[in-house]
Short mmCIF file of C-alpha atoms in Angstrom, two decimals:
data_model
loop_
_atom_site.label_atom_id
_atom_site.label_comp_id
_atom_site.label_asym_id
_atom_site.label_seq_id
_atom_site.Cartn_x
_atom_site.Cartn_y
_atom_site.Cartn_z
CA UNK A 342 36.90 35.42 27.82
CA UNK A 343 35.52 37.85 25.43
CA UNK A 344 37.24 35.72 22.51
CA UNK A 345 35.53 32.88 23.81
CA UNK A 346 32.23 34.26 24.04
CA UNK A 347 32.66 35.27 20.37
CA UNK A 348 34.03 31.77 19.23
CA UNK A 349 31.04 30.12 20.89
CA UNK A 350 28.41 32.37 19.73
CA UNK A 351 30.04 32.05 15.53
CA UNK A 352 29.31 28.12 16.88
CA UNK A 353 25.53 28.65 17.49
CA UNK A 354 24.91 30.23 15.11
CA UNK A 355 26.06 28.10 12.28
CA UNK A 356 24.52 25.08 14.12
CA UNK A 357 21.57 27.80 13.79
CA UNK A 358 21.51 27.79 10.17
CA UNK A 359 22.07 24.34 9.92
CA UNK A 360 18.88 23.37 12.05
CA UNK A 361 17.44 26.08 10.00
CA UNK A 362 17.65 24.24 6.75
CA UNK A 363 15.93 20.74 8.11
CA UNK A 364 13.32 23.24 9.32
CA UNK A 365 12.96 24.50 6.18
CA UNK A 366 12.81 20.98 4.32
CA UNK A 367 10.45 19.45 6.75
CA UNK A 368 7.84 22.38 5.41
CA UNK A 369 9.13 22.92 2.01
CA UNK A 370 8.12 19.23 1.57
CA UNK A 371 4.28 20.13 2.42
CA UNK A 372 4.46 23.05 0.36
CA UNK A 373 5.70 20.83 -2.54
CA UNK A 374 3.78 18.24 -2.55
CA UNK A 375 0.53 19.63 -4.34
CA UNK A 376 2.57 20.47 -7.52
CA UNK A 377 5.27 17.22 -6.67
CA UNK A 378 2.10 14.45 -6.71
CA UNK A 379 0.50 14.89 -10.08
CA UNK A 380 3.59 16.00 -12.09
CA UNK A 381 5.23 12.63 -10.80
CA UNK A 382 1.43 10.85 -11.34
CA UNK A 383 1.67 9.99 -7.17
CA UNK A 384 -1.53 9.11 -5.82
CA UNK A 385 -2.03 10.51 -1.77
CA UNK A 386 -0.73 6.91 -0.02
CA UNK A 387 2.68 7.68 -2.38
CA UNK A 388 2.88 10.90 -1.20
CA UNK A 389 2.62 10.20 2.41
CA UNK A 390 5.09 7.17 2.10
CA UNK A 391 7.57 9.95 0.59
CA UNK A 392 7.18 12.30 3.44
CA UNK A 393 7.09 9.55 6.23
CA UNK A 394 10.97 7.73 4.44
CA UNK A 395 12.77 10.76 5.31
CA UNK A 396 11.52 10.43 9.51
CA UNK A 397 12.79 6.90 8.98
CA UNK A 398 15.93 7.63 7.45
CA UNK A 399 16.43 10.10 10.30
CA UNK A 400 15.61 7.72 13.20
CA UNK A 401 18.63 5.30 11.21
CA UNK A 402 20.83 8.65 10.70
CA UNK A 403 20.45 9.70 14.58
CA UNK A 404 21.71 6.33 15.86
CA UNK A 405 24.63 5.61 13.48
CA UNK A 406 25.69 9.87 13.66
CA UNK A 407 25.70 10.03 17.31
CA UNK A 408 27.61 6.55 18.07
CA UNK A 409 29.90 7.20 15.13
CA UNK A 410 30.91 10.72 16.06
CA UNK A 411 31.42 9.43 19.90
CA UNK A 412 34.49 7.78 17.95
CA UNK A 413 35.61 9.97 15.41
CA UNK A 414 34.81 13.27 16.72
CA UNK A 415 31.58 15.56 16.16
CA UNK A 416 32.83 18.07 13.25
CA UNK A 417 33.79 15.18 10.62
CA UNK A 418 30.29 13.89 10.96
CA UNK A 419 28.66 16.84 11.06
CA UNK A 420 30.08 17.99 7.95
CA UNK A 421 29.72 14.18 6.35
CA UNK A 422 25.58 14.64 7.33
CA UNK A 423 25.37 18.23 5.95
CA UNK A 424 26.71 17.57 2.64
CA UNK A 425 24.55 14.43 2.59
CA UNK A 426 20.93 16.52 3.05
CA UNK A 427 22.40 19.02 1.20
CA UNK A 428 23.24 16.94 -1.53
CA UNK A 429 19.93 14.48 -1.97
CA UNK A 430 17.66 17.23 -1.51
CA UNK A 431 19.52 18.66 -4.94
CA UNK A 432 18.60 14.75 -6.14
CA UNK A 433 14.91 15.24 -4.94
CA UNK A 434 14.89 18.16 -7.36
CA UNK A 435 15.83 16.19 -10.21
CA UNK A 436 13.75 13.14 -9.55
CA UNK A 437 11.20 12.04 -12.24
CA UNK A 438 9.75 8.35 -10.47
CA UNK A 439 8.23 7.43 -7.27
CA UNK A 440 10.94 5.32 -6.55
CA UNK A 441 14.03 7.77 -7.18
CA UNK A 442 11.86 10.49 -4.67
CA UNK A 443 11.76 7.64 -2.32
CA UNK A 444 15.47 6.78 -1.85
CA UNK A 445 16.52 10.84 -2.58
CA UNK A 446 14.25 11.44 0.60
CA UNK A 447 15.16 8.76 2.89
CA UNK A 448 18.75 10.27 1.77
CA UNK A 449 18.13 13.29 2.99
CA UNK A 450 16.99 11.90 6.50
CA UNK A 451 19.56 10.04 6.67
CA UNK A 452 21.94 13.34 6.77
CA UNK A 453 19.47 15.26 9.09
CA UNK A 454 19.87 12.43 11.82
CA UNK A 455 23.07 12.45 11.15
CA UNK A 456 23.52 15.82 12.51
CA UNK A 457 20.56 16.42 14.93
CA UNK A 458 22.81 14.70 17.82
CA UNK A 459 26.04 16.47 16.86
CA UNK A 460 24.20 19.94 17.12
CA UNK A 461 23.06 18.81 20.77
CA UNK A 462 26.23 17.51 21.82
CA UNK A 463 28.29 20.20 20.35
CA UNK A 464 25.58 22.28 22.39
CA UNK A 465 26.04 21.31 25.50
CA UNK A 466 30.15 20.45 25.46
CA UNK A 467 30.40 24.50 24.20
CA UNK A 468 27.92 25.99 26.74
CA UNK A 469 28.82 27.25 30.22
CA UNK A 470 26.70 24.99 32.76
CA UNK A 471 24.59 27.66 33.84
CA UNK A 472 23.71 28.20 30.24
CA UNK A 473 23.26 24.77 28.62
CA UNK A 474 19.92 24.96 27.94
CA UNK A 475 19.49 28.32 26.18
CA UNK A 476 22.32 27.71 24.11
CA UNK A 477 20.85 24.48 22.95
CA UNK A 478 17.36 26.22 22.14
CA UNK A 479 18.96 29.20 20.39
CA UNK A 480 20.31 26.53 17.84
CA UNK A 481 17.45 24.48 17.64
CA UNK A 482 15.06 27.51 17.25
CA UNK A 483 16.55 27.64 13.91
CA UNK A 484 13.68 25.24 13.11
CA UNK A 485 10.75 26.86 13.16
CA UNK A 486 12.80 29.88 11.64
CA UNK A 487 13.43 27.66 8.48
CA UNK A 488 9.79 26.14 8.72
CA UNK A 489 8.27 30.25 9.12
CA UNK A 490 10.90 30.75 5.88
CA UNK A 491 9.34 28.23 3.58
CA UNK A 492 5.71 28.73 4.68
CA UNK A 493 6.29 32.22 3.88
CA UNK A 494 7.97 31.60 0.05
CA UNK A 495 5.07 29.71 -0.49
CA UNK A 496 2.81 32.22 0.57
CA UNK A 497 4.43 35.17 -1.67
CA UNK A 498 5.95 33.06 -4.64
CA UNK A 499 1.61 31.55 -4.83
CA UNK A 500 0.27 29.43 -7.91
CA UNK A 501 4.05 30.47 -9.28
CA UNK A 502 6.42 28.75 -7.55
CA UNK A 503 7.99 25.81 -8.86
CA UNK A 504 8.69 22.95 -6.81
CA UNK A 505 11.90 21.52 -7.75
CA UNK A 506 13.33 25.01 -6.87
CA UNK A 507 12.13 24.76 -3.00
CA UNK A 508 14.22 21.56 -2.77
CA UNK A 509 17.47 23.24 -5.02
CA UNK A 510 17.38 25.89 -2.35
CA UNK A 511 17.15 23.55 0.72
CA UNK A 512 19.89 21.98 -1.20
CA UNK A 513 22.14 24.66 -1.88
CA UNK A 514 22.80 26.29 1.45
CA UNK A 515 23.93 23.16 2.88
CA UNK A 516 26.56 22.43 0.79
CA UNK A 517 27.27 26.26 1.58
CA UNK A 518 27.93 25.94 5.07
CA UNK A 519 29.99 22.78 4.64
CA UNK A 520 32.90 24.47 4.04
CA UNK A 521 32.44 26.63 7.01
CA UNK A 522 31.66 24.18 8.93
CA UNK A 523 35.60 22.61 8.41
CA UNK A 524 37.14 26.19 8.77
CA UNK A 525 35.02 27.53 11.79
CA UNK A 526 33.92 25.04 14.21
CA UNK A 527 35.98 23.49 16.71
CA UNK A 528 36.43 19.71 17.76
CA UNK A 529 34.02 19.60 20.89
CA UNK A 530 34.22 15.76 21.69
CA UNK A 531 36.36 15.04 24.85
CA UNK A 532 39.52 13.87 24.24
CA UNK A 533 39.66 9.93 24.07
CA UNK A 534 40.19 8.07 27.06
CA UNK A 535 41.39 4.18 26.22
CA UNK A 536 40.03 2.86 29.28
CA UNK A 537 36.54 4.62 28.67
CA UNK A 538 33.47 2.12 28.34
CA UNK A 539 31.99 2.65 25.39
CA UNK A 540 29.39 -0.19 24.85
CA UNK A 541 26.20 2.18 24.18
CA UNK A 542 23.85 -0.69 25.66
CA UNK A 543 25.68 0.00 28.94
CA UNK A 544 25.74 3.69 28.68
CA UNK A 545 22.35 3.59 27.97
CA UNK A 546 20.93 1.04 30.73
CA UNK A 547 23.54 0.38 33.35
CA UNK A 548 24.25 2.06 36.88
CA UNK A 549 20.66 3.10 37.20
CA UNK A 550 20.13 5.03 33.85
CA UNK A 551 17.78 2.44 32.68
CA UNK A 552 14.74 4.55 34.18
CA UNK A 553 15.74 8.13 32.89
CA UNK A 554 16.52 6.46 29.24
CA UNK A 555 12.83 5.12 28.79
CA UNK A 556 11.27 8.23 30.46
CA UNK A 557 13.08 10.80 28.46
CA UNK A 558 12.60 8.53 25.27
CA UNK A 559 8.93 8.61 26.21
CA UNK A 560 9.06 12.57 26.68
CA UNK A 561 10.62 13.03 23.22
CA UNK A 562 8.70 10.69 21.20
CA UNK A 563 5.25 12.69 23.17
CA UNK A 564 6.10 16.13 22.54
CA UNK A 565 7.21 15.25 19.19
CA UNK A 566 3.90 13.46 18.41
CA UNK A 567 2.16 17.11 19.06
CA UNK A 568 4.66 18.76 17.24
CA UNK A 569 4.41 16.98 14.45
CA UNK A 570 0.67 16.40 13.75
CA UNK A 571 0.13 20.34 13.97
CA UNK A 572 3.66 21.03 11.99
CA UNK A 573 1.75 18.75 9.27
CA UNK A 574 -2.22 19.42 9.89
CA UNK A 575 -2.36 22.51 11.69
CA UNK A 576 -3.30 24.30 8.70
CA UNK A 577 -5.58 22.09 7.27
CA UNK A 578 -7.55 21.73 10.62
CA UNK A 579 -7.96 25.45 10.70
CA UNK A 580 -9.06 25.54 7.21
CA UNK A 581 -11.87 22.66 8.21
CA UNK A 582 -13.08 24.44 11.01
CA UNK A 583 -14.40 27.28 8.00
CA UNK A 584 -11.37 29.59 8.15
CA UNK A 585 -10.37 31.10 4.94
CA UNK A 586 -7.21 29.16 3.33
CA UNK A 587 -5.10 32.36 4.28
CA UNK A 588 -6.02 31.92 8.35
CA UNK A 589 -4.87 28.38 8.04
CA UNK A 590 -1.34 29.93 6.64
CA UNK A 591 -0.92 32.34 9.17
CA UNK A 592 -2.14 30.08 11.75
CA UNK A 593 1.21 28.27 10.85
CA UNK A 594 3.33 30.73 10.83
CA UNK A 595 2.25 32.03 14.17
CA UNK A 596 2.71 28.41 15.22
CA UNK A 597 6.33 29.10 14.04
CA UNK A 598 7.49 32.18 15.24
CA UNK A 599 5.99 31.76 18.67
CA UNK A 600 8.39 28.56 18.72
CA UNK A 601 11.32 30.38 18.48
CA UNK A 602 10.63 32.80 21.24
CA UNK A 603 9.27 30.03 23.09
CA UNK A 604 12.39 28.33 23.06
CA UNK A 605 14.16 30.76 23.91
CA UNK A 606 12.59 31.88 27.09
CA UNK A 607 11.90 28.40 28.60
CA UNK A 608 15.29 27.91 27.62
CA UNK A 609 16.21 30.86 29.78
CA UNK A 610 13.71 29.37 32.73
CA UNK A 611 15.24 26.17 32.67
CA UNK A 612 18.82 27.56 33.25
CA UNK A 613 18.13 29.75 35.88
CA UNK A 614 15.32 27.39 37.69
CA UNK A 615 16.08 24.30 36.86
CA UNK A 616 14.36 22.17 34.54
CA UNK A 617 11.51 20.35 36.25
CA UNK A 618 9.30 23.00 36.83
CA UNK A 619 9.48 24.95 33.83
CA UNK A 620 9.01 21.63 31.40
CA UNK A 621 6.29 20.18 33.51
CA UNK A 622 4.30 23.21 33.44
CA UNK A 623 5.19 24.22 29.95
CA UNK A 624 3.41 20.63 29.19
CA UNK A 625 0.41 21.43 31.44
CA UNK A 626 -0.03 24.68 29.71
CA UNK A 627 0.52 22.90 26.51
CA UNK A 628 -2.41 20.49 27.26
CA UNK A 629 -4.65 23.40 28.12
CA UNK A 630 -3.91 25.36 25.04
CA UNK A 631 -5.30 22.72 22.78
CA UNK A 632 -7.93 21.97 24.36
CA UNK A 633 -8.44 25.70 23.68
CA UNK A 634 -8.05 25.03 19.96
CA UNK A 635 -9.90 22.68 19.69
CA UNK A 636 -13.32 24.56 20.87
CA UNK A 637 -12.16 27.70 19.31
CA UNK A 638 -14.17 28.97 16.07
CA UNK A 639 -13.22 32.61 15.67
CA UNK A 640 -9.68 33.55 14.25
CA UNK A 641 -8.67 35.75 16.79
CA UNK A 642 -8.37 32.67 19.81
CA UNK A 643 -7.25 30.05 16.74
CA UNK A 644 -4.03 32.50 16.11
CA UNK A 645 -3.41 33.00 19.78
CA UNK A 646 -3.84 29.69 20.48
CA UNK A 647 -1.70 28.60 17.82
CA UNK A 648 0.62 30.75 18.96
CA UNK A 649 0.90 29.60 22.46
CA UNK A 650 0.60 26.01 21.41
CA UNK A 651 3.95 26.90 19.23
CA UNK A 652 5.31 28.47 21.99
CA UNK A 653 5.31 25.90 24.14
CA UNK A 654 5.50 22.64 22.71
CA UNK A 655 8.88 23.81 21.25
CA UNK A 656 9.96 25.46 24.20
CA UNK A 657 9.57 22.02 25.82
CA UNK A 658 11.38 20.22 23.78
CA UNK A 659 14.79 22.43 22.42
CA UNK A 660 15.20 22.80 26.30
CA UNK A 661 14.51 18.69 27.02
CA UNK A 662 17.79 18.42 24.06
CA UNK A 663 19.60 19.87 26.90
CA UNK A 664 18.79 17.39 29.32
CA UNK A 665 19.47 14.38 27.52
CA UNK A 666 23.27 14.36 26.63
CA UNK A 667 23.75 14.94 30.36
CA UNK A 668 22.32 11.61 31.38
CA UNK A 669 25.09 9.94 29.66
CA UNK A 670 29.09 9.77 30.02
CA UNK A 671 30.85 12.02 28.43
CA UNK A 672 32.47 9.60 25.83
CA UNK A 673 29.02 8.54 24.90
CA UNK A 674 27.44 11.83 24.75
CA UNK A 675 26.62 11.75 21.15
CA UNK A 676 25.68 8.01 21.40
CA UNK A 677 23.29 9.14 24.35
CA UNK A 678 21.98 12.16 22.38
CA UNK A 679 21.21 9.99 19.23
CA UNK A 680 19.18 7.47 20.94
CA UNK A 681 17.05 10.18 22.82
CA UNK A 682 15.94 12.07 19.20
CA UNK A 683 15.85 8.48 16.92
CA UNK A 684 13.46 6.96 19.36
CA UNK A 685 11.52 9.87 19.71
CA UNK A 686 11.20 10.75 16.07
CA UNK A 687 9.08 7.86 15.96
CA UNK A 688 6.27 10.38 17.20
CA UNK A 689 7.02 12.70 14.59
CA UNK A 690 5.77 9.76 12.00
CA UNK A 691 3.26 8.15 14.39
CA UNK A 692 1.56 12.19 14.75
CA UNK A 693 0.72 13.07 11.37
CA UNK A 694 -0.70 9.33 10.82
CA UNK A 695 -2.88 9.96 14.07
CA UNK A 696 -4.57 12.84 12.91
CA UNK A 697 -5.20 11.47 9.45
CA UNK A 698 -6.66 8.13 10.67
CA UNK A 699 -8.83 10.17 12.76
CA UNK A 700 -10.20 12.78 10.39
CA UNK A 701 -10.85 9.67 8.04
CA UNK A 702 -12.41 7.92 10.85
CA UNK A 703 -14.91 10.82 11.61
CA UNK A 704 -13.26 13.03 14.17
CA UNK A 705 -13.60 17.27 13.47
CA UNK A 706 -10.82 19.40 13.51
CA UNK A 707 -11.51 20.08 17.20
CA UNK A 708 -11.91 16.24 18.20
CA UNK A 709 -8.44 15.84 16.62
CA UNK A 710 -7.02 19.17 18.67
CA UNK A 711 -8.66 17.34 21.96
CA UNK A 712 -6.77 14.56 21.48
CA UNK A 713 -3.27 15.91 21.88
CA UNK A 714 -4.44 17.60 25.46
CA UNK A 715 -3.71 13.89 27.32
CA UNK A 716 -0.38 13.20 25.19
CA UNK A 717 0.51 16.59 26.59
CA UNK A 718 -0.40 15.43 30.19
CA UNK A 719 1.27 11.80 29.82
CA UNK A 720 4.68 14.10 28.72
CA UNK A 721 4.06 16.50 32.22
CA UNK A 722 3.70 13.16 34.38
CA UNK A 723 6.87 11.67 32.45
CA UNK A 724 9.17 14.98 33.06
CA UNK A 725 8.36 15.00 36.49
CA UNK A 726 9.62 11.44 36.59
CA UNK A 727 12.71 12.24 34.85
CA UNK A 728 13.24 14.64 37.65
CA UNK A 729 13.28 12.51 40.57
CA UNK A 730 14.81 9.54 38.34
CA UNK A 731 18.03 11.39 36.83
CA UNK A 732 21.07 11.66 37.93
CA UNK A 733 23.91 13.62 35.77
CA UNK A 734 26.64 11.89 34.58
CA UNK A 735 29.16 14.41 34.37
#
């Protein structure tokens, strides 16, 4: 048992580092950009097209990774979509054109949805029951650990750093852990079964699972619509309210950290309570806190704030991950998994667009913060749903 324990725990963690590095690249892209636009000659629209391809390559990435590795098993994928981001984030480096960025980055999305589903999958089929959930958020909180990394080489390298070299590093580890990926994790996918159904439309929408698909699609693509407008803006909003350019840094990175013990702890909650509860008021809480942001002026409240919004909003989410391979059969796990994170990536595009089309159209920093308060709601009222919708499948 103790050897097993061990085994599984060497598992998380490299599915740690490995969610690590897309955290990492998701920020590292933000904290490239002001040196990346004018030495390419992009004008803002370019830039914003370059960081919006590599959410669309991973919607593509998530489908085809989780329905392919329902068929060939998780750790040849997994490896195929780490070497991948690992790879084109090397060829962002070297890029010189608007166009090469563009295909380098979609790319690199390509191989992050490529592996999101496997990590959940591999998750859950590793895990003890009573333990799903915390497992999945200790590998997922590799996230924000990668996004607190790269915020903080920015923040210490300054005016010096050069950009190509934040995209050789997110490149380089990758292609690292490929190798240990092949020696060290095991083949998690159930063994085949010839007269299994494997038509994903079917998995997906028959024998009642038509309801808890759309609802936990619609939870995703919520929380990930908060996440991803203060992942992108959160910053810059604290810097428009009048805070110094250094508040608006470590307003992020106590947006970060918070995440990971966040997800942790409701991770814990959900195991031992159950998972209704602990999402649905992790969502209520989340709608309170910004509100809170958005009529705070002082940076005391703004960093606890920011904090608990962190806290929270990934909390949520690493522990809905959980929830969603179990809604399908086992031989479409991965298939399952990959439809839950493509469809809701779509808020992680659609929430950075929302808060620019609303600071263009007028809004302050706080109107913008108010307006995530009833997307946090809507998610509390869909959870809830889920709960008295879902039925396992295992």
């Amino acid at each position: 048992m103790q050897q097993k324990s061990v085994a599984s725990g060497l598992v998380v963690f490299i599915c740690f580092l490995i969610a690590a590095v897309e955290g990492y690249d998701i920020q590292a892209f933000g904290v490239a950009a002001p040196k990346l636009a004018p030495e390419l000659g992009l004008n803002p629209s370019q830039v914003g097209w370059a960081a919006s391809v590599a959410m669309i390559g991973l919607v593509i990435g998530a489908f085809a990774g989780g329905w392919l590795a329902d068929r060939t098993g998780r750790r040849p994928v997994l490896i195929g979509s780490v070497v991948l981001f690992g790879g084109f984030s090397l060829v962002t480096a070297a890029t010189h054109s608007f166009d090469a960025l563009l295909w380098a980055r979609f790319a690199t999305g390509l191989g992050f949805g490529g592996a999101m589903p496997n990590l959940i999958a591999v998750a859950v089929e590793i895990a003890k029951p009573e333990r799903r959930a915390a497992t999945v958020a200790a590998m997922f909180c590799g996230m924000p650990v990668g996004g607190a990394t790269a915020a903080l080489i920015a923040r210490l390298a300054g005016e010096g750093l050069d950009w190509r070299a934040i995209f050789i590093a997110g490149g380089v580890v990758p292609l690292v852990l490929a190798p240990m990926i092949y020696l060290l994790l095991p083949e998690t996918r159930p063994a085949a079964d010839p007269n299994a159904d494997r038509n994903l439309m079917r998995a997906l929408f028959a024998q009642g699972r038509a309801a808890p698909t759309l609802l936990i699609w619609a939870a995703f693509m919520l929380t990930l619509v908060v996440l991803y407008l203060a992942l992108n803006w959160l910053p810059t909003l604290v810097i428009d309210k009048g805070l110094p350019k250094s508040e608006g840094f470590a307003a992020s990175m106590a947006f970060n950290v918070a995440g990971v013990v966040g997800s942790l702890l409701v991770g814990a909650l959900t195991d031992r309570l159950g998972w209704r509860w602990p999402l649905v008021l992790a969502y209520l809480a989340l709608g309170a806190a910004m509100a809170g942001l958005a009529a705070a002026g002082a940076s005391l409240p703004i960093m606890a704030l920011s904090a608990a919004a962190g806290f929270l909003v990934m909390g949520a989410q690493f522990s809905l991950y959980a929830v969603a391979p179990m809604l399908y059969p086992a031989q479409l796990r991965g298939a399952g998994a990959g439809a839950a994170v493509a469809v809701g990536r779509l808020g992680s595009i659609v929430g950075p667009l929302i808060a620019g089309e609303l600071r263009n159209g007028g809004f302050s920093p706080g109107q913008v913060f108010l307006t995530m308060t009833p997307v946090a709601l809507a998610a509390a009222a869909i959870v809830f749903a889920l709960a008295r919708t879902a039925r396992p499948a295992e």
